[in-house]
mmCIF file of C-alpha atoms in Angstrom:
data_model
loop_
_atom_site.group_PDB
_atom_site.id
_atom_site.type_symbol
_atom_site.label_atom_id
_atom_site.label_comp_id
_atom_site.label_asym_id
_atom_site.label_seq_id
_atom_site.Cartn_x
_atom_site.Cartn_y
_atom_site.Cartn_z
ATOM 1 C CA UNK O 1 110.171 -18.981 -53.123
ATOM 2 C CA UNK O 2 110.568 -16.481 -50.506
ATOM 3 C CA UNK O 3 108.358 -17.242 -47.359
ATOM 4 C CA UNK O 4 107.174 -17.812 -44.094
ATOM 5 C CA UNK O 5 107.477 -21.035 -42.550
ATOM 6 C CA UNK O 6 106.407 -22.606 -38.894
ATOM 7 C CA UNK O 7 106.279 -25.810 -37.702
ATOM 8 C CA UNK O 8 105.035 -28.149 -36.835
ATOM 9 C CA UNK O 9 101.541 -27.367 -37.852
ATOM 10 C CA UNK O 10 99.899 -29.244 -35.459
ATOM 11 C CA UNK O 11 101.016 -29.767 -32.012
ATOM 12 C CA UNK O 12 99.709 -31.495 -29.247
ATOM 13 C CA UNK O 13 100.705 -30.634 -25.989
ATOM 14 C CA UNK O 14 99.802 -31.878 -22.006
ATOM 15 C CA UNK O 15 97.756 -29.089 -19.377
ATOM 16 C CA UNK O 16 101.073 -27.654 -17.713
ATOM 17 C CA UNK O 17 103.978 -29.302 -20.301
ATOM 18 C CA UNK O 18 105.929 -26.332 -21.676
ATOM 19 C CA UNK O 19 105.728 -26.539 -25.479
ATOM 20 C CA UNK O 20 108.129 -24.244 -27.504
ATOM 21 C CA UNK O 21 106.585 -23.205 -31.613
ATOM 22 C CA UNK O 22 108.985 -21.875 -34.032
ATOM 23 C CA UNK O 23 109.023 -19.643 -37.249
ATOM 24 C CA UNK O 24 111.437 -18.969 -39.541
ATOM 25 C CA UNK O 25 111.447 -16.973 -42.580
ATOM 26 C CA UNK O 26 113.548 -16.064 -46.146
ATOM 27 C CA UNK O 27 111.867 -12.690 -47.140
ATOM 28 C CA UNK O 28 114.051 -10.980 -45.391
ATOM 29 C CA UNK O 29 111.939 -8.572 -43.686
ATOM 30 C CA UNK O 30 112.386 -6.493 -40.227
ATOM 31 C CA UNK O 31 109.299 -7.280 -38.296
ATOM 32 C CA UNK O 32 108.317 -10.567 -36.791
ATOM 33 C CA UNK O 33 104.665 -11.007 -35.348
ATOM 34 C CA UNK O 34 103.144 -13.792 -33.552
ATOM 35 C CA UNK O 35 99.405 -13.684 -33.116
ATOM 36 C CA UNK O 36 96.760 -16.238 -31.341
ATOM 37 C CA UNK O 37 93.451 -17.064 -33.259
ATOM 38 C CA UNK O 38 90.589 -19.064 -31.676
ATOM 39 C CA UNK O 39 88.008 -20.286 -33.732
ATOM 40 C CA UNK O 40 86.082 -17.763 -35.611
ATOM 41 C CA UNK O 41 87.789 -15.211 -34.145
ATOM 42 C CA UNK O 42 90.144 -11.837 -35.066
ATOM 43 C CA UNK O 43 93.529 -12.367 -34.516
ATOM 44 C CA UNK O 44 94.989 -10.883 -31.488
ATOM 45 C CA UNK O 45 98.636 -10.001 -31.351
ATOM 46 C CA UNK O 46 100.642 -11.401 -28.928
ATOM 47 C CA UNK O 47 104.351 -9.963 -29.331
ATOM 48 C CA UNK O 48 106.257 -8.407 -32.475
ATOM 49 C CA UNK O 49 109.594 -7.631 -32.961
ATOM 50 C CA UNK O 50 110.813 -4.868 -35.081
ATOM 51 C CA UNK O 51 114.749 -5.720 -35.841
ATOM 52 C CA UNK O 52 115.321 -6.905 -32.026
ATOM 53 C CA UNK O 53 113.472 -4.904 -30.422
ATOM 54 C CA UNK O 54 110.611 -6.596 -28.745
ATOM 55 C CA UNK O 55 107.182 -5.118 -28.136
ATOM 56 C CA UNK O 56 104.984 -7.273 -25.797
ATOM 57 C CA UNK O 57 101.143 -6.278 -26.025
ATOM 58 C CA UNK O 58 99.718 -4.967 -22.795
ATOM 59 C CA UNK O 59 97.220 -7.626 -22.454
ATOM 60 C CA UNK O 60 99.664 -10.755 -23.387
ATOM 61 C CA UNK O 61 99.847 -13.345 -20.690
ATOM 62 C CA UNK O 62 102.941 -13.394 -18.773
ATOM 63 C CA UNK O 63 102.910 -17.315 -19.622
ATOM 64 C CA UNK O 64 103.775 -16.406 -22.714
ATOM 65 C CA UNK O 65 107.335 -15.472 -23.860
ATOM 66 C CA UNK O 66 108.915 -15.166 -26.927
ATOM 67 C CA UNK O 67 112.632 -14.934 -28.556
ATOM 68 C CA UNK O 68 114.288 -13.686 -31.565
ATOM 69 C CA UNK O 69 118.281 -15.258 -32.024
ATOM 70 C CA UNK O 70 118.645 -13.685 -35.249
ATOM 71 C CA UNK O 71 116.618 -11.830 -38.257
ATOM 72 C CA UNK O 72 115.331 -15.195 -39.662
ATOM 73 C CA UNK O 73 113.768 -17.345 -36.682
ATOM 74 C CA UNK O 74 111.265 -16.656 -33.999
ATOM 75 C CA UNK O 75 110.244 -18.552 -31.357
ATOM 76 C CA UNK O 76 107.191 -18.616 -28.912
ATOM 77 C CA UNK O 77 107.195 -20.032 -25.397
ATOM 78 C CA UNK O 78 104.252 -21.304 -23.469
ATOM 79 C CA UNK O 79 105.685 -21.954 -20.265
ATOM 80 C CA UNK O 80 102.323 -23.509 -18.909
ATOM 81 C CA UNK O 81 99.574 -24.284 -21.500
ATOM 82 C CA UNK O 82 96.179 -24.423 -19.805
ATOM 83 C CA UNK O 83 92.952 -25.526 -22.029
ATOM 84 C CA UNK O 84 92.303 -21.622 -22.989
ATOM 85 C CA UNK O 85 95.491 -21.843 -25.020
ATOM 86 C CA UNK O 86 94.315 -24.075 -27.264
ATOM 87 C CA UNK O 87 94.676 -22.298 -30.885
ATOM 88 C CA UNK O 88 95.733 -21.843 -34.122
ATOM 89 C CA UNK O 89 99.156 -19.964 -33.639
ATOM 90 C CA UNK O 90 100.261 -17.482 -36.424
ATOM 91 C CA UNK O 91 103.786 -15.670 -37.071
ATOM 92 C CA UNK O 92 103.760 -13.465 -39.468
ATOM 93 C CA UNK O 93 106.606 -10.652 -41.007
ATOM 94 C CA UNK O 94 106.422 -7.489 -43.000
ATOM 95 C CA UNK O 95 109.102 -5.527 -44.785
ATOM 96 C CA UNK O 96 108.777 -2.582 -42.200
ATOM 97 C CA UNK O 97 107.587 -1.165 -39.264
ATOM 98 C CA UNK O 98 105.028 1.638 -41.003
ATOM 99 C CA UNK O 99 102.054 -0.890 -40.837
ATOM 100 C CA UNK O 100 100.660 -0.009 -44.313
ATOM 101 C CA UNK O 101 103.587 -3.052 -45.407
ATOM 102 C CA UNK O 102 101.179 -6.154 -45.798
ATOM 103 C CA UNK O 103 101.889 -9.168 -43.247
ATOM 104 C CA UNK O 104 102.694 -12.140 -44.610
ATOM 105 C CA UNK O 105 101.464 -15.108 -42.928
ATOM 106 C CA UNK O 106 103.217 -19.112 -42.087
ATOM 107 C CA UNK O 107 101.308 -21.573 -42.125
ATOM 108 C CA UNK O 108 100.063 -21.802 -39.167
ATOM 109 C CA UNK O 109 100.445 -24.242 -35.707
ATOM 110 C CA UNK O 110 97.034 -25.422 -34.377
ATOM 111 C CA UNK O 111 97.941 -26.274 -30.782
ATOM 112 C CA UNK O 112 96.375 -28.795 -28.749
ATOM 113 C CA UNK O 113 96.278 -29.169 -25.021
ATOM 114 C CA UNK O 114 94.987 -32.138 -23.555
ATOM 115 C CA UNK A 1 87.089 2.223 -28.103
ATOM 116 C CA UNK A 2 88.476 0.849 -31.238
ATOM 117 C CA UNK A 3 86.194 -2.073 -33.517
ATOM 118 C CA UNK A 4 85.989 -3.453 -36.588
ATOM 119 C CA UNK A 5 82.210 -4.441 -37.578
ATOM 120 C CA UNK A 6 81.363 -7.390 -40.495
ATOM 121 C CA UNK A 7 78.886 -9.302 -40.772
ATOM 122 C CA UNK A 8 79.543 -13.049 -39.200
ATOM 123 C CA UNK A 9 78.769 -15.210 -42.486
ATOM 124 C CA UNK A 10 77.132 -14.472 -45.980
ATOM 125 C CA UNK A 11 76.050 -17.320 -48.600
ATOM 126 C CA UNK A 12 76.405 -16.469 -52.365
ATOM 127 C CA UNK A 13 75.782 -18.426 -55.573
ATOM 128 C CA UNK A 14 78.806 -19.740 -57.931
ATOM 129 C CA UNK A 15 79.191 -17.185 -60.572
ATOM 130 C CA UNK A 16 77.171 -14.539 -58.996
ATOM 131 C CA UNK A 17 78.538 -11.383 -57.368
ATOM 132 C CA UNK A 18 78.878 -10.962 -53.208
ATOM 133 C CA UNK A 19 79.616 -7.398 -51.633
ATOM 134 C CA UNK A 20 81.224 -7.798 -47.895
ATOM 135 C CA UNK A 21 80.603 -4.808 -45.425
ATOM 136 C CA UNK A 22 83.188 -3.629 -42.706
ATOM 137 C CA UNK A 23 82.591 -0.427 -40.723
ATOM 138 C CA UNK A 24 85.241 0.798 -38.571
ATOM 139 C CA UNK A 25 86.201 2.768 -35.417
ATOM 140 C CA UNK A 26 89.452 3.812 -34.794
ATOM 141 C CA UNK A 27 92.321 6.249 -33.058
ATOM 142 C CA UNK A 28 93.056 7.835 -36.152
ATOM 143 C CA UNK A 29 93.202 6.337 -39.824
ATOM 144 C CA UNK A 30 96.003 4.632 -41.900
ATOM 145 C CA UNK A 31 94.417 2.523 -43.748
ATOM 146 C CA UNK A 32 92.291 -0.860 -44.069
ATOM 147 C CA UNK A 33 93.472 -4.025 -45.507
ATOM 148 C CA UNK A 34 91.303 -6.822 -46.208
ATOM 149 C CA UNK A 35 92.885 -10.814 -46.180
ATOM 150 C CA UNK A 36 91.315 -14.163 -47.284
ATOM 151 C CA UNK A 37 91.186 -16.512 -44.495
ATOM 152 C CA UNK A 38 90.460 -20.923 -45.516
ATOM 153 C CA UNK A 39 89.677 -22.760 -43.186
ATOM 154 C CA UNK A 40 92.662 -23.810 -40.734
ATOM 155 C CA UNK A 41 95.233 -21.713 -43.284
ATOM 156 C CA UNK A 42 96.790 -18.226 -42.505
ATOM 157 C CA UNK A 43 95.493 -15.331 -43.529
ATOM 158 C CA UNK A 44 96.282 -14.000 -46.805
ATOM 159 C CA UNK A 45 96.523 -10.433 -48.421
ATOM 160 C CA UNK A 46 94.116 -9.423 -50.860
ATOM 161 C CA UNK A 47 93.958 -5.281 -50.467
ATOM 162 C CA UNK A 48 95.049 -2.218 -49.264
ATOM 163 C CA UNK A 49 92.602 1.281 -49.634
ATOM 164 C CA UNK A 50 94.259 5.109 -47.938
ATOM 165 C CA UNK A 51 92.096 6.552 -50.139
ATOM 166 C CA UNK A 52 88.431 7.246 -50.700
ATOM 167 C CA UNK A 53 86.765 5.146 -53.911
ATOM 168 C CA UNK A 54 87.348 1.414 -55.487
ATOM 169 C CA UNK A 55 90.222 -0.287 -56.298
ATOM 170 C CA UNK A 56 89.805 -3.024 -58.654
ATOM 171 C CA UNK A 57 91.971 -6.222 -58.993
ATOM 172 C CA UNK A 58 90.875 -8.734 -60.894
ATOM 173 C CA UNK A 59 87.590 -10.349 -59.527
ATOM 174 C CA UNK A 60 88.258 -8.869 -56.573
ATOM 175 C CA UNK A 61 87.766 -4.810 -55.584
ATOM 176 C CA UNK A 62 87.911 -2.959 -52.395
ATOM 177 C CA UNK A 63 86.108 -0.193 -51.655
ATOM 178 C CA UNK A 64 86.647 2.909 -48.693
ATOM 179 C CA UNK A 65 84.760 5.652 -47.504
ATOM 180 C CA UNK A 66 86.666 7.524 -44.980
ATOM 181 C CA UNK A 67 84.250 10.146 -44.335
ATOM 182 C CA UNK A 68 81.637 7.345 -43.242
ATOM 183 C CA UNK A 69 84.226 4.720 -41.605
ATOM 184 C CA UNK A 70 82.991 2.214 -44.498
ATOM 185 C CA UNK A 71 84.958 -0.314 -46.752
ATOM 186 C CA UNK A 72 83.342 -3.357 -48.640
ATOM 187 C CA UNK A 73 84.968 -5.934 -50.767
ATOM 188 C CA UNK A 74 83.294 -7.217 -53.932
ATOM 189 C CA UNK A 75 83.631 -10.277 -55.025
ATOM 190 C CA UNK A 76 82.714 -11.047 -58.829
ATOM 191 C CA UNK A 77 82.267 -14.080 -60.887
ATOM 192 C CA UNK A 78 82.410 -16.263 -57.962
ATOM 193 C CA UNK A 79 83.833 -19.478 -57.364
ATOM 194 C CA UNK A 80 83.803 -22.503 -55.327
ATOM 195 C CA UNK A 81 86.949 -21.904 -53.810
ATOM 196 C CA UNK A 82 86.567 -18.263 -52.828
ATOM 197 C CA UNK A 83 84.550 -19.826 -49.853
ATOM 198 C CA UNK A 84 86.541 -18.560 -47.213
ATOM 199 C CA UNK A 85 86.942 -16.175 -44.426
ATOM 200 C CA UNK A 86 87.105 -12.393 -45.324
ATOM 201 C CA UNK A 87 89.007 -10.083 -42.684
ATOM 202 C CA UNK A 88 88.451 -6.602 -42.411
ATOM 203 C CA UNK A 89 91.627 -4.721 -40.621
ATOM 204 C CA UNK A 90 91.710 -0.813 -40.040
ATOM 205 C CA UNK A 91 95.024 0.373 -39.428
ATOM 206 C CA UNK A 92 94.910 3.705 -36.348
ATOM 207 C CA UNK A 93 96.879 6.313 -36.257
ATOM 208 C CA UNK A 94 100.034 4.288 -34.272
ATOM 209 C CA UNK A 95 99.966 2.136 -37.103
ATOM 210 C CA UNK A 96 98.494 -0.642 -34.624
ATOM 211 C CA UNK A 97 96.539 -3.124 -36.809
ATOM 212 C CA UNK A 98 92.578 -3.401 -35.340
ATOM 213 C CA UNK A 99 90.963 -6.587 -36.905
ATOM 214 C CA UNK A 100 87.478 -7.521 -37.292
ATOM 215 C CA UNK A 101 86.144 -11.401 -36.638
ATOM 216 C CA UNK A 102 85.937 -12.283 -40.086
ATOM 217 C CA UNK A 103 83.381 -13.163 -42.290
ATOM 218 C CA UNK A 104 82.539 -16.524 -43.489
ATOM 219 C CA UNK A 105 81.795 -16.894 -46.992
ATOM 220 C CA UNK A 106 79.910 -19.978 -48.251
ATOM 221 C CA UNK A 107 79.501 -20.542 -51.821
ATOM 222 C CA UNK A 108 76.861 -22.654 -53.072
ATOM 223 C CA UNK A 109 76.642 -24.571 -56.445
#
């Protein structure tokens, strides 16, 4: 089945020790997305990548970076997790750019920073 | 400013029917989508409204009233495992998605 897939789902990672999360997926599709969700919380989009072109949101955290090698994997960089970066960490793709495309969703990585 | 209202968390019988609010506020309208979130799983999709009135897809329809920046999901013939997050996402006019907190569903026997 054609999907969205991230690992590891749950991560643990010290105050300060960069920690890399990783997405790949087989649908195929032209947009990558990662997005950080606390607890009870909306989503809020961190980066997305439309083909290789990468879009950073305004308010994204410059310890924060992200990479694209090819049309299948994505990666996210935190370069120095503090305690406020604890959360669930979604990537997600959609076929296109035009935003009415539904996102498909991995998994999931819940981080942890001790 | 842009926002997506819903109400935080809703309890419903099994079997019964459950209608979810969202109101929005955005630059400009595309569209609202509405996912199913469990708890510590991704998000997944459940609708897509453009257009004014109810679409219906199997237990589940979505409802939108542009004129009054309104959309509800209905929920019929519930189940145990529709407890759940519902998120409400309006789509603006640079086809940025806007989402709303969620709410939590809680089924009860």
């Amino acid at each position: 089945d054609a999907m969205v897939i991230q690992n590891p789902r749950y991560q643990v990672t010290q105050f300060g020790k960069p920690v890399t999360l990783s997405c790949s997926q087989t649908l195929n599709h032209n947009v990558m997305y990662w997005y950080q969700q606390k607890s009870s919380q909306a989503p809020k989009l961190l980066f997305h990548y439309y083909d290789k072109d990468f879009n950073n949101e305004a308010d994204t955290p410059d310890n924060f970076q992200s990479r694209r090698p090819n049309t299948s994997f994505c990666f996210l960089d935190i370069r120095s997790p503090g305690l406020g970066d604890a959360a669930m960490y979604l990537c997600a793709t959609s076929r296109d750019g035009q935003g009415y495309s539904p996102l498909h969703f991995g998994n999931g990585t819940r981080l942890t920073v001790t | 400013g842009q926002n997506i209202d819903q109400p935080t968390e809703m309890t419903a019988t099994e079997g019964a029917i459950v209608q979810i609010n969202c109101t929005y506020q955005t630059s400009g309208f595309n569209g609202l989508f509405w996912y199913q979130q469990h708890a510590g799983e991704a998000p997944t999709f459940l609708s897509y409204n453009v257009l004014d009135g109810l679409e219906e897809k199997g237990r589940f329809s979505s409802f939108l009233s542009r004129s009054k920046g309104y959309s509800y999901l209905l929920l019929k013939e519930l189940q145990m495992k529709d407890s759940a997050s519902y998120l409400c996402a309006g789509l603006d006019s640079n086809y940025q998605l806007i989402w709303g907190a969620g709410t939590k569903l809680i089924i009860k026997p």
